[in-house]
mmCIF file with all atom_site columns, C-alpha atoms in Angstrom:
data_model
loop_
_atom_site.group_PDB
_atom_site.id
_atom_site.type_symbol
_atom_site.label_atom_id
_atom_site.label_alt_id
_atom_site.label_comp_id
_atom_site.label_asym_id
_atom_site.label_entity_id
_atom_site.label_seq_id
_atom_site.pdbx_PDB_ins_code
_atom_site.Cartn_x
_atom_site.Cartn_y
_atom_site.Cartn_z
_atom_site.occupancy
_atom_site.B_iso_or_equiv
_atom_site.pdbx_formal_charge
_atom_site.auth_seq_id
_atom_site.auth_comp_id
_atom_site.auth_asym_id
_atom_site.auth_atom_id
_atom_site.pdbx_PDB_model_num
ATOM 1   C CA . MET B 1 1   ? 133.450 85.753 267.307 1.00 0.00 ? 1   MET B CA 1
ATOM 2   C CA . ASP B 1 2   ? 136.629 87.807 266.923 1.00 0.00 ? 2   ASP B CA 1
ATOM 3   C CA . VAL B 1 3   ? 139.206 86.268 264.554 1.00 0.00 ? 3   VAL B CA 1
ATOM 4   C CA . VAL B 1 4   ? 142.276 88.183 265.786 1.00 0.00 ? 4   VAL B CA 1
ATOM 5   C CA . PRO B 1 5   ? 142.571 86.332 269.148 1.00 0.00 ? 5   PRO B CA 1
ATOM 6   C CA . ALA B 1 6   ? 142.042 83.016 267.342 1.00 0.00 ? 6   ALA B CA 1
ATOM 7   C CA . VAL B 1 7   ? 144.886 83.793 264.935 1.00 0.00 ? 7   VAL B CA 1
ATOM 8   C CA . ARG B 1 8   ? 147.140 84.855 267.819 1.00 0.00 ? 8   ARG B CA 1
ATOM 9   C CA . GLN B 1 9   ? 146.328 81.571 269.602 1.00 0.00 ? 9   GLN B CA 1
ATOM 10  C CA . ALA B 1 10  ? 147.279 79.601 266.472 1.00 0.00 ? 10  ALA B CA 1
ATOM 11  C CA . LEU B 1 11  ? 150.647 81.385 266.464 1.00 0.00 ? 11  LEU B CA 1
ATOM 12  C CA . ALA B 1 12  ? 151.434 80.614 270.099 1.00 0.00 ? 12  ALA B CA 1
ATOM 13  C CA . GLY B 1 13  ? 154.653 78.666 270.471 1.00 0.00 ? 13  GLY B CA 1
ATOM 14  C CA . VAL B 1 14  ? 155.829 79.321 266.919 1.00 0.00 ? 14  VAL B CA 1
ATOM 15  C CA . PRO B 1 15  ? 159.414 80.654 266.833 1.00 0.00 ? 15  PRO B CA 1
ATOM 16  C CA . ALA B 1 16  ? 159.294 84.442 266.426 1.00 0.00 ? 16  ALA B CA 1
ATOM 17  C CA . GLY B 1 17  ? 161.614 84.596 263.408 1.00 0.00 ? 17  GLY B CA 1
ATOM 18  C CA . SER B 1 18  ? 159.584 82.146 261.350 1.00 0.00 ? 18  SER B CA 1
ATOM 19  C CA . LEU B 1 19  ? 156.537 84.356 260.744 1.00 0.00 ? 19  LEU B CA 1
ATOM 20  C CA . THR B 1 20  ? 155.522 87.693 259.317 1.00 0.00 ? 20  THR B CA 1
ATOM 21  C CA . VAL B 1 21  ? 152.153 88.588 260.847 1.00 0.00 ? 21  VAL B CA 1
ATOM 22  C CA . ARG B 1 22  ? 149.830 91.301 259.562 1.00 0.00 ? 22  ARG B CA 1
ATOM 23  C CA . LEU B 1 23  ? 146.710 91.622 261.683 1.00 0.00 ? 23  LEU B CA 1
ATOM 24  C CA . PRO B 1 24  ? 144.542 94.715 261.958 1.00 0.00 ? 24  PRO B CA 1
ATOM 25  C CA . GLU B 1 25  ? 143.532 95.785 265.431 1.00 0.00 ? 25  GLU B CA 1
ATOM 26  C CA . ARG B 1 26  ? 139.916 95.030 264.656 1.00 0.00 ? 26  ARG B CA 1
ATOM 27  C CA . LEU B 1 27  ? 137.998 92.880 262.225 1.00 0.00 ? 27  LEU B CA 1
ATOM 28  C CA . PRO B 1 28  ? 134.268 92.298 261.942 1.00 0.00 ? 28  PRO B CA 1
ATOM 29  C CA . PRO B 1 29  ? 133.031 89.367 264.032 1.00 0.00 ? 29  PRO B CA 1
ATOM 30  C CA . VAL B 1 30  ? 132.560 86.086 262.204 1.00 0.00 ? 30  VAL B CA 1
ATOM 31  C CA . ALA B 1 31  ? 129.785 83.521 262.413 1.00 0.00 ? 31  ALA B CA 1
ATOM 32  C CA . VAL B 1 32  ? 131.902 80.511 263.399 1.00 0.00 ? 32  VAL B CA 1
ATOM 33  C CA . ALA B 1 33  ? 132.581 78.606 266.613 1.00 0.00 ? 33  ALA B CA 1
ATOM 34  C CA . ARG B 1 34  ? 135.904 79.259 268.344 1.00 0.00 ? 34  ARG B CA 1
ATOM 35  C CA . GLY B 1 35  ? 137.048 75.637 268.894 1.00 0.00 ? 35  GLY B CA 1
ATOM 36  C CA . PRO B 1 36  ? 136.922 74.429 265.281 1.00 0.00 ? 36  PRO B CA 1
ATOM 37  C CA . LEU B 1 37  ? 138.382 77.742 264.095 1.00 0.00 ? 37  LEU B CA 1
ATOM 38  C CA . ASP B 1 38  ? 141.302 77.485 266.533 1.00 0.00 ? 38  ASP B CA 1
ATOM 39  C CA . ASP B 1 39  ? 142.032 73.955 265.312 1.00 0.00 ? 39  ASP B CA 1
ATOM 40  C CA . LEU B 1 40  ? 141.885 74.924 261.653 1.00 0.00 ? 40  LEU B CA 1
ATOM 41  C CA . LEU B 1 41  ? 144.062 78.026 262.027 1.00 0.00 ? 41  LEU B CA 1
ATOM 42  C CA . THR B 1 42  ? 146.658 76.031 263.954 1.00 0.00 ? 42  THR B CA 1
ATOM 43  C CA . ALA B 1 43  ? 146.644 73.375 261.207 1.00 0.00 ? 43  ALA B CA 1
ATOM 44  C CA . LEU B 1 44  ? 147.073 76.026 258.482 1.00 0.00 ? 44  LEU B CA 1
ATOM 45  C CA . VAL B 1 45  ? 150.046 77.618 260.243 1.00 0.00 ? 45  VAL B CA 1
ATOM 46  C CA . ARG B 1 46  ? 151.690 74.271 261.030 1.00 0.00 ? 46  ARG B CA 1
ATOM 47  C CA . THR B 1 47  ? 151.194 73.070 257.436 1.00 0.00 ? 47  THR B CA 1
ATOM 48  C CA . ALA B 1 48  ? 152.812 76.223 256.046 1.00 0.00 ? 48  ALA B CA 1
ATOM 49  C CA . LEU B 1 49  ? 155.702 76.057 258.519 1.00 0.00 ? 49  LEU B CA 1
ATOM 50  C CA . GLY B 1 50  ? 156.314 72.422 257.604 1.00 0.00 ? 50  GLY B CA 1
ATOM 51  C CA . ARG B 1 51  ? 156.479 73.292 253.910 1.00 0.00 ? 51  ARG B CA 1
ATOM 52  C CA . THR B 1 52  ? 158.743 76.344 254.238 1.00 0.00 ? 52  THR B CA 1
ATOM 53  C CA . PRO B 1 53  ? 162.542 76.057 254.149 1.00 0.00 ? 53  PRO B CA 1
ATOM 54  C CA . PRO B 1 54  ? 164.452 76.983 257.329 1.00 0.00 ? 54  PRO B CA 1
ATOM 55  C CA . GLY B 1 55  ? 165.206 80.690 257.585 1.00 0.00 ? 55  GLY B CA 1
ATOM 56  C CA . VAL B 1 56  ? 162.276 81.704 255.389 1.00 0.00 ? 56  VAL B CA 1
ATOM 57  C CA . ARG B 1 57  ? 159.212 83.328 256.931 1.00 0.00 ? 57  ARG B CA 1
ATOM 58  C CA . VAL B 1 58  ? 155.582 82.275 256.558 1.00 0.00 ? 58  VAL B CA 1
ATOM 59  C CA . LEU B 1 59  ? 153.156 85.173 256.026 1.00 0.00 ? 59  LEU B CA 1
ATOM 60  C CA . VAL B 1 60  ? 149.981 85.186 258.132 1.00 0.00 ? 60  VAL B CA 1
ATOM 61  C CA . ARG B 1 61  ? 147.516 87.962 257.324 1.00 0.00 ? 61  ARG B CA 1
ATOM 62  C CA . ALA B 1 62  ? 143.881 88.723 258.065 1.00 0.00 ? 62  ALA B CA 1
ATOM 63  C CA . ASP B 1 63  ? 141.604 91.326 256.512 1.00 0.00 ? 63  ASP B CA 1
ATOM 64  C CA . ALA B 1 64  ? 137.973 92.220 256.006 1.00 0.00 ? 64  ALA B CA 1
ATOM 65  C CA . VAL B 1 65  ? 136.355 91.437 252.663 1.00 0.00 ? 65  VAL B CA 1
ATOM 66  C CA . PRO B 1 66  ? 134.174 94.401 251.725 1.00 0.00 ? 66  PRO B CA 1
ATOM 67  C CA . GLY B 1 67  ? 130.594 93.868 250.740 1.00 0.00 ? 67  GLY B CA 1
ATOM 68  C CA . ARG B 1 68  ? 127.403 95.822 250.438 1.00 0.00 ? 68  ARG B CA 1
ATOM 69  C CA . GLY B 1 69  ? 126.785 97.857 253.538 1.00 0.00 ? 69  GLY B CA 1
ATOM 70  C CA . GLY B 1 70  ? 129.902 96.669 255.374 1.00 0.00 ? 70  GLY B CA 1
ATOM 71  C CA . SER B 1 71  ? 131.979 93.537 255.527 1.00 0.00 ? 71  SER B CA 1
ATOM 72  C CA . ASP B 1 72  ? 130.665 90.288 254.135 1.00 0.00 ? 72  ASP B CA 1
ATOM 73  C CA . ALA B 1 73  ? 133.545 88.134 255.313 1.00 0.00 ? 73  ALA B CA 1
ATOM 74  C CA . VAL B 1 74  ? 136.932 87.918 256.946 1.00 0.00 ? 74  VAL B CA 1
ATOM 75  C CA . ARG B 1 75  ? 139.841 86.409 255.042 1.00 0.00 ? 75  ARG B CA 1
ATOM 76  C CA . VAL B 1 76  ? 142.811 84.754 256.735 1.00 0.00 ? 76  VAL B CA 1
ATOM 77  C CA . THR B 1 77  ? 145.771 84.102 254.425 1.00 0.00 ? 77  THR B CA 1
ATOM 78  C CA . VAL B 1 78  ? 148.717 81.827 255.223 1.00 0.00 ? 78  VAL B CA 1
ATOM 79  C CA . ALA B 1 79  ? 151.457 81.910 252.578 1.00 0.00 ? 79  ALA B CA 1
ATOM 80  C CA . ASP B 1 80  ? 154.373 79.496 252.554 1.00 0.00 ? 80  ASP B CA 1
ATOM 81  C CA . ARG B 1 81  ? 157.477 79.336 250.395 1.00 0.00 ? 81  ARG B CA 1
ATOM 82  C CA . GLY B 1 82  ? 157.647 75.578 250.010 1.00 0.00 ? 82  GLY B CA 1
ATOM 83  C CA . PRO B 1 83  ? 157.596 73.511 246.841 1.00 0.00 ? 83  PRO B CA 1
ATOM 84  C CA . THR B 1 84  ? 154.973 74.128 244.191 1.00 0.00 ? 84  THR B CA 1
ATOM 85  C CA . VAL B 1 85  ? 152.026 71.738 244.321 1.00 0.00 ? 85  VAL B CA 1
ATOM 86  C CA . ALA B 1 86  ? 149.903 71.075 241.252 1.00 0.00 ? 86  ALA B CA 1
ATOM 87  C CA . GLY B 1 87  ? 146.314 70.051 240.568 1.00 0.00 ? 87  GLY B CA 1
ATOM 88  C CA . GLU B 1 88  ? 145.069 67.104 242.583 1.00 0.00 ? 88  GLU B CA 1
ATOM 89  C CA . ALA B 1 89  ? 147.770 67.512 245.245 1.00 0.00 ? 89  ALA B CA 1
ATOM 90  C CA . LYS B 1 90  ? 146.379 70.987 246.051 1.00 0.00 ? 90  LYS B CA 1
ATOM 91  C CA . HIS B 1 91  ? 142.908 69.502 246.388 1.00 0.00 ? 91  HIS B CA 1
ATOM 92  C CA . ARG B 1 92  ? 144.198 66.795 248.751 1.00 0.00 ? 92  ARG B CA 1
ATOM 93  C CA . LEU B 1 93  ? 146.002 69.387 250.868 1.00 0.00 ? 93  LEU B CA 1
ATOM 94  C CA . VAL B 1 94  ? 142.878 71.502 251.270 1.00 0.00 ? 94  VAL B CA 1
ATOM 95  C CA . SER B 1 95  ? 140.605 68.480 251.837 1.00 0.00 ? 95  SER B CA 1
ATOM 96  C CA . ARG B 1 96  ? 142.735 67.446 254.842 1.00 0.00 ? 96  ARG B CA 1
ATOM 97  C CA . LEU B 1 97  ? 141.853 70.775 256.467 1.00 0.00 ? 97  LEU B CA 1
ATOM 98  C CA . PRO B 1 98  ? 138.070 71.085 256.512 1.00 0.00 ? 98  PRO B CA 1
ATOM 99  C CA . PRO B 1 99  ? 136.834 74.681 256.915 1.00 0.00 ? 99  PRO B CA 1
ATOM 100 C CA . ALA B 1 100 ? 135.022 75.615 260.107 1.00 0.00 ? 100 ALA B CA 1
ATOM 101 C CA . ASP B 1 101 ? 131.297 76.362 260.201 1.00 0.00 ? 101 ASP B CA 1
ATOM 102 C CA . GLY B 1 102 ? 130.571 77.420 256.665 1.00 0.00 ? 102 GLY B CA 1
ATOM 103 C CA . GLY B 1 103 ? 133.953 78.910 255.923 1.00 0.00 ? 103 GLY B CA 1
ATOM 104 C CA . ARG B 1 104 ? 135.661 78.270 252.616 1.00 0.00 ? 104 ARG B CA 1
ATOM 105 C CA . LEU B 1 105 ? 139.267 77.121 252.274 1.00 0.00 ? 105 LEU B CA 1
ATOM 106 C CA . THR B 1 106 ? 141.138 77.498 248.994 1.00 0.00 ? 106 THR B CA 1
ATOM 107 C CA . CYS B 1 107 ? 144.702 76.864 247.903 1.00 0.00 ? 107 CYS B CA 1
ATOM 108 C CA . GLU B 1 108 ? 146.451 79.134 245.406 1.00 0.00 ? 108 GLU B CA 1
ATOM 109 C CA . ASP B 1 109 ? 149.933 79.386 243.950 1.00 0.00 ? 109 ASP B CA 1
ATOM 110 C CA . ASN B 1 110 ? 152.216 81.849 245.730 1.00 0.00 ? 110 ASN B CA 1
ATOM 111 C CA . PRO B 1 111 ? 153.805 84.088 243.065 1.00 0.00 ? 111 PRO B CA 1
ATOM 112 C CA . ALA B 1 112 ? 157.014 84.005 245.163 1.00 0.00 ? 112 ALA B CA 1
ATOM 113 C CA . GLY B 1 113 ? 156.950 80.182 245.149 1.00 0.00 ? 113 GLY B CA 1
ATOM 114 C CA . GLY B 1 114 ? 154.964 77.869 247.369 1.00 0.00 ? 114 GLY B CA 1
ATOM 115 C CA . LEU B 1 115 ? 151.291 78.003 248.292 1.00 0.00 ? 115 LEU B CA 1
ATOM 116 C CA . VAL B 1 116 ? 148.782 80.427 249.731 1.00 0.00 ? 116 VAL B CA 1
ATOM 117 C CA . LEU B 1 117 ? 146.037 78.912 251.884 1.00 0.00 ? 117 LEU B CA 1
ATOM 118 C CA . VAL B 1 118 ? 143.051 81.254 252.066 1.00 0.00 ? 118 VAL B CA 1
ATOM 119 C CA . LEU B 1 119 ? 140.331 80.798 254.682 1.00 0.00 ? 119 LEU B CA 1
ATOM 120 C CA . THR B 1 120 ? 137.255 82.941 254.089 1.00 0.00 ? 120 THR B CA 1
ATOM 121 C CA . LEU B 1 121 ? 134.816 83.139 256.990 1.00 0.00 ? 121 LEU B CA 1
ATOM 122 C CA . PRO B 1 122 ? 131.302 84.608 256.850 1.00 0.00 ? 122 PRO B CA 1
ATOM 123 C CA . ALA B 1 123 ? 130.809 87.791 258.851 1.00 0.00 ? 123 ALA B CA 1
ATOM 124 C CA . ALA B 1 124 ? 128.293 87.593 261.686 1.00 0.00 ? 124 ALA B CA 1
ATOM 125 C CA . ARG B 1 125 ? 125.014 89.325 260.889 1.00 0.00 ? 125 ARG B CA 1
ATOM 126 C CA . ARG B 1 126 ? 124.137 92.122 263.238 1.00 0.00 ? 126 ARG B CA 1
#
């Protein structure tokens, strides 16, 4: 499955000035089902938008994670500029958003303030 259309679908209806989007034209296909991925990406974007102050943009980026002989995964990053969240609160935030089909969701501190939600999805085997 191609991640780029799924990310674009998750961004549908979001006010244009509230996002910075960095998507390559092509990413390796991933081994996840479209429906659960659409739901998760939409939840990630909405969570970040809800945490970010008005007038500040949320960053949405996708890229391939290199591995032996090609790409091993695709990473989708959603960075907000909301309040800092520590320890157990980060875990609760991520646990509310279960990753799709073997993906891995992590939550990191944003050096600019806020959080970075990182969804790593396994590349489809060819």
